[in-house]
Tab-separated table of C-alpha atoms and ligand atoms in Angstrom:
chain	number	residue	atom	x	y	z
A	1	MET	CA	-25.119	-26.669	-14.767
A	2	SER	CA	-26.672	-23.611	-12.503
A	3	THR	CA	-30.502	-22.318	-13.442
A	4	MET	CA	-31.174	-18.992	-13.855
A	5	LYS	CA	-33.846	-16.926	-11.164
A	6	PHE	CA	-36.789	-16.355	-12.703
A	7	ILE	CA	-37.290	-13.577	-14.466
A	8	PRO	CA	-40.608	-12.788	-15.899
A	9	ASP	CA	-41.277	-12.215	-19.782
A	10	ILE	CA	-41.820	-8.554	-19.980
A	11	GLU	CA	-44.031	-7.075	-23.246
A	12	THR	CA	-42.936	-4.144	-24.433
A	13	LYS	CA	-43.559	-1.892	-27.525
A	14	ARG	CA	-43.019	0.341	-30.378
A	15	LEU	CA	-43.330	3.609	-30.187
A	16	ALA	CA	-42.427	6.273	-33.306
A	17	ILE	CA	-40.370	9.368	-32.195
A	18	LYS	CA	-39.985	12.932	-33.874
A	19	LEU	CA	-37.301	15.156	-31.732
A	20	LYS	CA	-36.008	19.236	-31.904
A	21	PRO	CA	-33.925	20.031	-34.552
A	22	ALA	CA	-31.032	20.635	-31.549
A	23	ALA	CA	-31.898	16.934	-30.320
A	24	GLU	CA	-32.391	15.688	-33.709
A	25	LYS	CA	-28.761	17.109	-34.744
A	26	MET	CA	-26.938	14.954	-31.421
A	27	VAL	CA	-29.027	11.586	-32.632
A	28	LYS	CA	-27.092	12.162	-35.929
A	29	ARG	CA	-23.921	12.945	-33.937
A	30	GLU	CA	-24.447	8.916	-32.401
A	31	HIS	CA	-25.484	10.988	-28.983
A	32	PRO	CA	-26.782	8.047	-26.979
A	33	TRP	CA	-29.263	10.570	-25.093
A	34	VAL	CA	-32.693	12.141	-25.464
A	35	PHE	CA	-34.151	13.981	-22.969
A	36	SER	CA	-38.359	14.120	-22.449
A	37	ASP	CA	-38.519	17.998	-22.822
A	38	SER	CA	-36.868	17.463	-26.722
A	39	ILE	CA	-39.505	14.845	-27.830
A	40	ILE	CA	-41.612	16.246	-30.022
A	41	LYS	CA	-43.763	13.451	-31.828
A	42	GLN	CA	-45.125	11.136	-29.358
A	43	ILE	CA	-48.479	9.113	-30.213
A	44	ILE	CA	-48.934	6.688	-26.944
A	45	ASP	CA	-48.092	6.432	-23.841
A	46	GLY	CA	-44.758	4.272	-23.328
A	47	LYS	CA	-43.257	2.070	-20.688
A	48	ALA	CA	-39.867	0.753	-19.367
A	49	GLY	CA	-37.826	-0.543	-21.892
A	50	ASP	CA	-39.946	0.025	-25.132
A	51	LEU	CA	-38.217	0.206	-28.147
A	52	ALA	CA	-38.025	4.169	-29.163
A	53	ILE	CA	-37.913	4.510	-32.868
A	54	ILE	CA	-36.657	7.768	-33.871
A	55	TYR	CA	-36.773	9.515	-37.097
A	56	ASP	CA	-35.941	12.720	-39.086
A	57	SER	CA	-38.201	14.916	-38.426
A	58	LYS	CA	-38.783	16.258	-42.033
A	59	LYS	CA	-37.510	12.824	-44.614
A	60	ASN	CA	-39.370	10.843	-42.158
A	61	ASN	CA	-36.197	8.445	-42.870
A	62	PHE	CA	-34.869	6.048	-39.131
A	63	LEU	CA	-32.152	8.140	-37.010
A	64	ALA	CA	-31.225	5.933	-34.633
A	65	CYS	CA	-33.718	3.011	-32.323
A	66	GLY	CA	-33.520	3.294	-28.211
A	67	LEU	CA	-34.905	1.868	-25.020
A	68	TYR	CA	-37.751	4.346	-23.425
A	69	ASP	CA	-37.014	5.148	-19.328
A	70	PRO	CA	-40.631	6.596	-18.303
A	71	TYR	CA	-38.715	7.459	-15.027
A	72	SER	CA	-36.234	9.539	-16.191
A	73	PRO	CA	-35.556	12.900	-17.737
A	74	ILE	CA	-33.088	11.030	-19.881
A	75	ARG	CA	-36.537	10.085	-21.620
A	76	ILE	CA	-34.888	7.764	-24.634
A	77	LYS	CA	-31.464	6.088	-24.167
A	78	LEU	CA	-29.957	5.094	-27.479
A	79	ILE	CA	-28.711	1.705	-28.772
A	80	GLN	CA	-28.456	1.919	-31.985
A	81	PHE	CA	-27.343	4.635	-34.961
A	82	LYS	CA	-27.935	5.086	-37.976
A	83	LYS	CA	-29.675	1.951	-39.912
A	84	SER	CA	-32.069	0.104	-38.383
A	85	ALA	CA	-31.802	-3.083	-36.736
A	86	GLN	CA	-33.943	-6.228	-35.305
A	87	ILE	CA	-33.096	-5.893	-31.362
A	88	ASN	CA	-33.298	-9.182	-30.250
A	89	GLU	CA	-30.651	-12.469	-28.595
A	90	GLU	CA	-28.581	-11.597	-31.729
A	91	TRP	CA	-28.275	-8.438	-31.021
A	92	PHE	CA	-27.837	-8.501	-28.053
A	93	ILE	CA	-25.228	-11.239	-28.237
A	94	SER	CA	-22.904	-8.972	-30.771
A	95	LYS	CA	-23.047	-5.520	-28.637
A	96	ILE	CA	-21.514	-8.570	-25.851
A	97	GLU	CA	-19.190	-9.888	-28.130
A	98	ASN	CA	-17.391	-7.210	-28.856
A	99	ALA	CA	-17.189	-5.562	-25.611
A	100	PHE	CA	-14.939	-8.881	-24.450
A	101	ASN	CA	-12.799	-8.228	-27.382
A	102	THR	CA	-11.984	-5.266	-26.526
A	103	ARG	CA	-10.821	-6.402	-23.080
A	104	ILE	CA	-8.629	-9.388	-24.579
A	105	PRO	CA	-5.887	-7.823	-24.347
A	106	LEU	CA	-5.852	-6.711	-20.783
A	107	LEU	CA	-7.001	-10.141	-20.361
A	108	GLU	CA	-3.685	-11.520	-20.954
A	109	THR	CA	-1.668	-9.667	-18.248
A	110	ASP	CA	-2.527	-11.137	-14.809
A	111	THR	CA	-5.832	-9.377	-14.433
A	112	ASN	CA	-8.587	-11.269	-13.708
A	113	SER	CA	-11.165	-8.506	-12.837
A	114	TYR	CA	-12.414	-6.349	-15.543
A	115	ARG	CA	-15.725	-4.093	-16.463
A	116	LEU	CA	-16.780	-5.980	-19.229
A	117	LEU	CA	-19.942	-3.695	-19.419
A	118	PHE	CA	-19.220	0.363	-19.294
A	119	GLY	CA	-22.669	1.274	-20.034
A	120	GLU	CA	-23.639	3.914	-22.728
A	121	ASN	CA	-20.163	3.112	-24.066
A	122	ASP	CA	-20.844	-0.211	-24.737
A	123	ASN	CA	-24.194	0.460	-26.285
A	124	LEU	CA	-26.499	-0.185	-23.199
A	125	PRO	CA	-26.624	2.947	-21.282
A	126	GLY	CA	-27.063	2.347	-17.436
A	127	PHE	CA	-25.880	-0.986	-18.084
A	128	ILE	CA	-22.742	-2.389	-15.895
A	129	ALA	CA	-21.212	-5.372	-15.655
A	130	ASP	CA	-17.966	-6.026	-13.925
A	131	VAL	CA	-16.492	-9.997	-13.264
A	132	TYR	CA	-14.444	-10.593	-10.139
A	133	ASP	CA	-12.643	-14.464	-11.150
A	134	LYS	CA	-16.017	-15.742	-11.687
A	135	VAL	CA	-18.563	-14.064	-10.167
A	136	LEU	CA	-20.331	-11.707	-12.760
A	137	VAL	CA	-21.821	-8.435	-10.968
A	138	ILE	CA	-24.702	-6.976	-12.856
A	139	LYS	CA	-25.065	-3.372	-11.932
A	140	LEU	CA	-28.364	-1.399	-13.303
A	141	TYR	CA	-28.970	2.189	-13.456
A	142	SER	CA	-32.400	1.797	-15.254
A	143	HIS	CA	-35.923	0.218	-15.878
A	144	ILE	CA	-35.827	-0.062	-19.605
A	145	TRP	CA	-33.140	-3.638	-18.540
A	146	PHE	CA	-35.581	-5.745	-17.056
A	147	PRO	CA	-37.419	-7.178	-20.659
A	148	TYR	CA	-34.159	-7.628	-22.151
A	149	LEU	CA	-32.845	-9.959	-18.984
A	150	ASN	CA	-33.945	-13.307	-20.085
A	151	TRP	CA	-32.288	-12.550	-23.407
A	152	ILE	CA	-28.939	-10.577	-21.921
A	153	ILE	CA	-27.653	-12.830	-19.118
A	154	PRO	CA	-27.464	-15.895	-20.747
A	155	ALA	CA	-25.634	-14.255	-22.779
A	156	LEU	CA	-22.724	-12.503	-20.675
A	157	ILE	CA	-22.232	-15.841	-18.802
A	158	LYS	CA	-21.103	-17.259	-21.648
A	159	THR	CA	-18.342	-14.760	-22.883
A	160	SER	CA	-17.264	-13.970	-19.801
A	161	GLU	CA	-17.411	-17.832	-18.555
A	162	CYS	CA	-18.470	-16.772	-14.797
A	163	GLU	CA	-20.356	-18.931	-12.741
A	164	THR	CA	-22.231	-16.958	-10.683
A	165	VAL	CA	-24.340	-13.725	-11.058
A	166	VAL	CA	-25.328	-11.003	-8.648
A	167	LEU	CA	-28.128	-8.326	-9.656
A	168	ARG	CA	-26.953	-5.198	-8.007
A	169	LEU	CA	-29.861	-1.826	-8.431
A	170	SER	CA	-28.656	1.424	-7.918
A	171	ARG	CA	-30.697	3.287	-5.349
A	172	SER	CA	-32.966	4.868	-7.473
A	173	LEU	CA	-34.540	1.849	-8.361
A	174	GLN	CA	-34.717	0.450	-5.230
A	175	SER	CA	-36.258	3.050	-4.504
A	176	LYS	CA	-39.022	2.488	-6.952
A	177	GLY	CA	-41.110	-0.319	-5.292
A	178	ASP	CA	-40.940	-4.343	-6.551
A	179	ILE	CA	-39.405	-4.540	-9.608
A	180	TYR	CA	-40.315	-8.297	-11.218
A	181	GLY	CA	-39.433	-9.489	-7.667
A	182	LEU	CA	-35.911	-9.159	-7.861
A	183	ASN	CA	-34.030	-6.782	-5.258
A	184	ASP	CA	-30.590	-5.435	-5.093
A	185	GLY	CA	-27.899	-8.098	-4.123
A	186	ASP	CA	-29.990	-11.363	-5.010
A	187	VAL	CA	-28.019	-14.271	-6.248
A	188	ILE	CA	-29.739	-14.738	-9.774
A	189	TYR	CA	-27.286	-17.610	-11.391
A	190	GLY	CA	-25.165	-20.454	-9.034
A	191	THR	CA	-24.120	-19.830	-5.760
A	192	LEU	CA	-21.871	-17.010	-3.554
A	193	GLU	CA	-20.124	-18.897	-1.478
A	194	THR	CA	-19.139	-15.755	0.341
A	195	GLU	CA	-20.324	-12.276	-0.134
A	196	VAL	CA	-16.251	-11.037	-0.363
A	197	VAL	CA	-14.725	-12.421	-3.835
A	198	VAL	CA	-11.142	-12.312	-3.933
A	199	PHE	CA	-9.249	-11.440	-7.882
A	200	ARG	CA	-6.068	-10.432	-9.208
A	201	GLU	CA	-5.409	-6.743	-10.194
A	202	HIS	CA	-1.957	-6.946	-12.232
A	203	GLY	CA	-0.821	-9.837	-9.893
A	204	VAL	CA	-2.488	-7.969	-6.678
A	205	LEU	CA	-4.904	-10.193	-5.562
A	206	PHE	CA	-8.133	-8.092	-3.804
A	207	SER	CA	-11.166	-8.982	-2.379
A	208	ALA	CA	-14.750	-7.084	-2.934
A	209	ASN	CA	-17.651	-7.088	-0.833
A	210	VAL	CA	-19.681	-8.158	-4.157
A	211	ILE	CA	-22.995	-7.442	-2.317
A	212	LYS	CA	-22.359	-4.801	0.223
A	213	GLY	CA	-19.737	-3.214	-1.522
A	214	HIS	CA	-20.421	0.576	-3.351
A	215	LYS	CA	-21.179	0.134	-6.881
A	216	THR	CA	-20.332	-3.719	-7.802
A	217	GLY	CA	-17.726	-4.317	-4.514
A	218	TYR	CA	-14.289	-2.341	-6.198
A	219	PHE	CA	-13.602	0.916	-8.101
A	220	LEU	CA	-11.581	-1.263	-11.665
A	221	ASP	CA	-11.571	1.696	-12.919
A	222	HIS	CA	-7.777	3.194	-11.510
A	223	ARG	CA	-6.391	-0.366	-12.397
A	224	HIS	CA	-3.768	1.294	-15.100
A	225	ASN	CA	-3.067	4.147	-12.426
A	226	ARG	CA	-2.675	1.908	-9.545
A	227	LYS	CA	-0.100	-0.539	-11.262
A	228	ARG	CA	2.009	2.392	-12.103
A	229	VAL	CA	2.067	3.412	-8.672
A	230	GLY	CA	2.985	0.207	-7.450
A	231	GLU	CA	5.852	0.247	-9.813
A	232	LEU	CA	6.968	3.694	-8.335
A	233	SER	CA	6.733	2.762	-4.819
A	234	ASN	CA	10.102	0.817	-3.838
A	235	GLY	CA	11.775	2.222	-0.701
A	236	LYS	CA	9.505	4.220	-0.639
A	237	SER	CA	6.466	5.911	2.147
A	238	VAL	CA	3.363	6.412	0.545
A	239	LEU	CA	0.439	8.392	1.404
A	240	ASP	CA	-3.030	7.341	-0.301
A	241	VAL	CA	-5.664	10.023	0.016
A	242	PHE	CA	-9.245	8.740	0.231
A	243	SER	CA	-7.844	4.804	-0.050
A	244	TYR	CA	-11.470	3.074	-0.014
A	245	ALA	CA	-10.269	-0.612	0.051
A	246	GLY	CA	-6.559	-0.205	-0.261
A	247	GLY	CA	-6.160	-0.351	-4.480
A	248	PHE	CA	-3.307	2.075	-4.745
A	249	SER	CA	-2.366	1.247	-1.103
A	250	ILE	CA	-2.206	-2.585	-1.765
A	251	HIS	CA	-0.504	-2.200	-5.248
A	252	ALA	CA	2.305	0.261	-3.041
A	253	LEU	CA	2.575	-2.562	-0.756
A	254	ARG	CA	3.644	-4.766	-3.458
A	255	GLY	CA	5.686	-2.551	-5.148
A	256	GLY	CA	8.044	-2.529	-2.131
A	257	ALA	CA	6.977	0.488	-0.542
A	258	THR	CA	8.511	0.863	3.056
A	259	GLU	CA	5.489	2.451	5.083
A	260	VAL	CA	2.231	2.916	3.237
A	261	VAL	CA	-0.820	4.923	5.322
A	262	SER	CA	-4.326	4.764	3.747
A	263	LEU	CA	-6.459	7.243	4.815
A	264	ASP	CA	-10.576	6.900	4.460
A	265	ILE	CA	-13.419	8.108	6.722
A	266	SER	CA	-15.092	4.813	5.953
A	267	LYS	CA	-14.191	2.752	9.102
A	268	GLN	CA	-15.734	-0.802	7.035
A	269	ALA	CA	-13.512	0.565	3.683
A	270	LEU	CA	-9.916	0.283	5.612
A	271	GLU	CA	-10.585	-3.199	7.818
A	272	MET	CA	-11.351	-4.157	4.158
A	273	ALA	CA	-7.667	-2.178	3.408
A	274	LYS	CA	-6.544	-4.089	5.677
A	275	GLY	CA	-7.055	-7.216	4.513
A	276	ASN	CA	-6.708	-6.668	1.119
A	277	ALA	CA	-3.096	-6.157	2.080
A	278	ILE	CA	-2.670	-9.632	4.404
A	279	LEU	CA	-3.677	-11.825	1.266
A	280	ASN	CA	-0.919	-10.573	-0.041
A	281	GLU	CA	2.740	-10.825	0.886
A	282	HIS	CA	4.832	-7.658	1.405
A	283	GLN	CA	7.668	-6.221	3.705
A	284	GLY	CA	6.167	-2.608	4.292
A	285	LYS	CA	4.616	-1.279	7.054
A	286	HIS	CA	1.019	-0.481	6.563
A	287	GLU	CA	-0.975	1.913	8.977
A	288	ILE	CA	-4.760	3.133	8.385
A	289	MET	CA	-5.892	6.410	9.384
A	290	VAL	CA	-9.651	7.155	9.924
A	291	ALA	CA	-10.251	10.982	9.431
A	292	ASP	CA	-11.775	13.275	6.919
A	293	ALA	CA	-9.573	14.078	4.056
A	294	PHE	CA	-9.470	17.847	4.306
A	295	ASP	CA	-8.933	17.323	8.277
A	296	GLY	CA	-6.641	14.308	7.556
A	297	LEU	CA	-4.406	15.455	5.791
A	298	GLN	CA	-3.483	19.101	7.772
A	299	SER	CA	-2.759	17.119	10.657
A	300	LEU	CA	-0.393	15.154	8.796
A	301	ILE	CA	0.467	18.705	7.758
A	302	ASP	CA	0.568	20.080	11.600
A	303	ARG	CA	2.875	17.136	12.034
A	304	GLN	CA	5.264	17.824	9.772
A	305	LYS	CA	5.120	14.552	8.197
A	306	LYS	CA	6.350	13.979	4.309
A	307	PHE	CA	5.869	11.143	2.118
A	308	ASP	CA	7.847	10.303	-1.213
A	309	ILE	CA	4.689	9.782	-2.488
A	310	VAL	CA	1.120	10.823	-2.584
A	311	ILE	CA	-2.219	9.995	-3.988
A	312	ILE	CA	-5.210	11.599	-3.827
A	313	ASP	CA	-8.450	10.312	-5.223
A	314	PRO	CA	-11.436	11.228	-4.331
A	315	PRO	CA	-14.856	10.132	-4.856
A	316	SER	CA	-16.885	12.322	-7.387
A	317	PHE	CA	-17.827	15.736	-5.772
A	318	ALA	CA	-19.771	17.083	-8.755
A	319	LYS	CA	-22.889	14.775	-9.319
A	320	ARG	CA	-25.030	17.530	-10.346
A	321	GLU	CA	-24.203	20.689	-12.377
A	322	ASN	CA	-24.264	22.841	-9.948
A	323	GLU	CA	-21.468	21.018	-7.568
A	324	ILE	CA	-19.496	22.185	-9.835
A	325	GLU	CA	-18.259	25.520	-8.428
A	326	LYS	CA	-17.677	23.396	-4.758
A	327	ALA	CA	-16.050	20.952	-6.800
A	328	LYS	CA	-13.197	22.404	-8.125
A	329	LYS	CA	-12.973	24.946	-4.921
A	330	SER	CA	-12.633	20.740	-3.650
A	331	TYR	CA	-10.161	19.827	-5.802
A	332	SER	CA	-7.967	22.988	-4.662
A	333	ARG	CA	-7.911	22.416	-1.753
A	334	LEU	CA	-6.092	18.747	-1.617
A	335	ALA	CA	-3.720	19.641	-4.472
A	336	LYS	CA	-2.334	22.220	-2.390
A	337	LEU	CA	-2.942	20.447	1.121
A	338	GLY	CA	-1.190	17.760	-0.861
A	339	SER	CA	1.898	19.356	-2.226
A	340	GLN	CA	3.099	20.493	1.134
A	341	LEU	CA	3.200	16.369	2.180
A	342	VAL	CA	5.479	15.118	-0.080
A	343	VAL	CA	9.176	15.668	0.117
A	344	PRO	CA	11.196	17.093	-2.398
A	345	GLY	CA	12.356	15.708	-5.650
A	346	GLY	CA	8.832	13.562	-4.432
A	347	ILE	CA	5.420	12.215	-6.196
A	348	LEU	CA	1.794	13.901	-6.101
A	349	VAL	CA	-0.557	12.273	-7.796
A	350	LEU	CA	-3.993	13.778	-7.840
A	351	ALA	CA	-6.918	12.164	-10.053
A	352	SER	CA	-10.259	12.730	-10.133
A	353	CYS	CA	-13.508	10.984	-11.705
A	354	SER	CA	-16.016	13.627	-11.743
A	355	SER	CA	-17.352	14.039	-15.871
A	356	ARG	CA	-18.874	17.872	-15.407
A	357	VAL	CA	-15.023	18.953	-13.905
A	358	ILE	CA	-13.088	17.880	-17.995
A	359	SER	CA	-10.085	16.836	-17.594
A	360	GLU	CA	-7.996	20.147	-19.041
A	361	GLU	CA	-9.925	22.451	-16.377
A	362	PHE	CA	-8.649	19.509	-13.703
A	363	PHE	CA	-5.105	19.476	-14.585
A	364	ASN	CA	-4.840	23.035	-14.641
A	365	ILE	CA	-6.434	23.220	-11.143
A	366	SER	CA	-4.164	21.198	-10.091
A	367	GLU	CA	-1.226	22.986	-11.125
A	368	GLU	CA	-1.870	26.455	-10.515
A	369	ASN	CA	-2.357	25.079	-6.980
A	370	ILE	CA	1.103	23.532	-6.447
A	371	VAL	CA	2.311	26.392	-7.573
A	372	ALA	CA	0.201	28.193	-5.114
A	373	ALA	CA	1.473	26.008	-1.960
A	374	GLY	CA	5.398	27.083	-3.476
A	375	LYS	CA	6.415	24.580	-5.387
A	376	THR	CA	7.603	23.810	-8.737
A	377	PHE	CA	6.252	20.563	-10.802
A	378	GLU	CA	7.864	18.153	-13.550
A	379	VAL	CA	4.374	16.881	-15.416
A	380	LEU	CA	5.183	12.882	-15.215
A	381	GLU	CA	2.594	11.375	-16.949
A	382	LYS	CA	-1.102	12.141	-17.638
A	383	THR	CA	-3.455	9.712	-17.505
A	384	TYR	CA	-7.564	8.400	-18.968
A	385	HIS	CA	-9.310	5.490	-19.273
A	386	ASP	CA	-7.802	1.875	-18.906
A	387	ILE	CA	-8.975	-0.488	-21.696
A	388	ASP	CA	-12.390	-1.543	-19.688
A	389	HIS	CA	-13.755	1.942	-19.623
A	390	PRO	CA	-13.826	3.388	-23.146
A	391	ILE	CA	-15.330	6.185	-23.899
A	392	ASN	CA	-17.969	7.232	-26.456
A	393	PHE	CA	-20.089	9.754	-25.856
A	394	PRO	CA	-18.434	12.940	-23.951
A	395	GLU	CA	-20.377	12.380	-20.900
A	396	GLY	CA	-18.334	9.311	-20.748
A	397	ALA	CA	-15.276	10.008	-20.027
A	398	TYR	CA	-14.789	11.133	-16.268
A	399	LEU	CA	-11.545	9.653	-15.504
A	400	LYS	CA	-8.558	11.858	-15.294
A	401	CYS	CA	-5.084	11.420	-13.340
A	402	GLY	CA	-2.002	13.346	-13.180
A	403	TYR	CA	1.884	12.705	-11.938
A	404	TYR	CA	3.513	15.484	-10.747
A	405	LYS	CA	6.847	15.394	-9.507
A	406	LEU	CA	7.409	18.189	-6.963
A	407	LYS	CA	10.170	20.460	-6.670
B	501	LIG	N1	-8.815	5.446	-4.034
B	501	LIG	C1	-9.987	3.977	-4.156
B	501	LIG	C2	-11.461	4.696	-5.416
B	501	LIG	C3	-12.142	5.604	-3.889
B	501	LIG	S1	-13.345	5.715	-3.656
B	501	LIG	C4	-9.223	3.007	-5.193
B	501	LIG	O1	-8.339	3.322	-5.251
B	501	LIG	O2	-10.320	1.836	-5.282
B	501	LIG	C5	-13.848	7.151	-2.527
B	501	LIG	C6	-13.565	6.880	-1.443
B	501	LIG	O3	-13.716	8.521	-0.678
B	501	LIG	C7	-14.185	6.179	0.092
B	501	LIG	O4	-14.338	4.949	0.579
B	501	LIG	C8	-15.401	6.660	0.867
B	501	LIG	O5	-14.944	6.044	2.042
B	501	LIG	C9	-14.124	8.183	0.580
B	501	LIG	N2	-14.580	9.520	1.637
B	501	LIG	C10	-15.323	9.828	0.365
B	501	LIG	N3	-15.593	11.333	1.448
B	501	LIG	C11	-14.566	11.888	2.379
B	501	LIG	C12	-14.049	11.966	3.186
B	501	LIG	N4	-14.466	13.535	3.495
B	501	LIG	N5	-12.710	12.057	3.654
B	501	LIG	C13	-11.517	11.215	3.758
B	501	LIG	N6	-12.552	10.130	2.759
B	501	LIG	C14	-13.688	10.260	1.707
């Protein structure tokens, strides 16, 4: 049996809190975020991870409880609503088991990579746990979790049956200096033979660098869309824009694509894509193109290239409120550029992972710009989140993907 890296016991206290009426209303609707400026009553100062109990400002009864985060404008992250409960080891075990149970149908497919905990949406705000075969990668986005790790990690190991646990810390956590002797990329349980872990996604093999890769090493959220693209790709030429490690590209190759071009600005990501292609038997040709997507698409248009399928899955363009307009412009440009690269009767797949641009708006932008590029379209499908990325509050919904057959 492996032992877990020592994490000190961190004492927490209880804070009684009352909120402004508008915030109280949100709490009653089970929204998990309480902003610092909505707190009207708090007698003692809170430390990270203290249990904040929200009482009704008039009737004084329990409304919700959460964890106090002095480092974030989202001052309290709520974890339990309506009925008060002891937040103890059993509470965490039951949340983790619930999360696992909702993912069972996915694990019955030929897949051993999944998101076991999706933050707020699984009642653990800012706590991500992704499984890659036997390696569990925990990514923390908030200080609130350190006092509870000695309960949570053993429960995650037991439920997921993982043999190794890697801890990843968000950039903002890392910027706050020493955190109980823990560092980004620490192997906190078991051993990690190599940084690169191989796993299966609907029968297709991938590898992820769980220590240095983006987020936890790979983007699990598009699994369903990648499978769909694989099913559409037999005998087709495919362009995968913002390909990262080739998620869509490799499914296309496995699905029988004759030619796949993976385009990304990161040479390193494209090296991973090449490596991932090699992991899977395929006949089609795989090419990589290191370029800025906007320039790269334009140069393909200038060279009069055409593809049967074009996938455009950019990073989140609207990380902040004031980036929304610019994000919409980028989506417009990409839809217009992509439309010009699809053969008549071919398919354009447009995705967005910006929660600030809601799905209806994104699909409208996509469709207006296909038309502006002089094409007509038929909507084949619109997809949202896969089952290991449940949504239980509006900001939790970020992924949308439209499949358009162009004429
Ligand atoms: N489609 C991928 C995930 C995309 S993540 C998948 O299925 O896994 C976003 C990718 O966009 C990253 O690999 C990043 O390197 C790339 N990227 C960011 N800005 C870019 C730009 N201007 N041009 C091309 N690629 C870019």
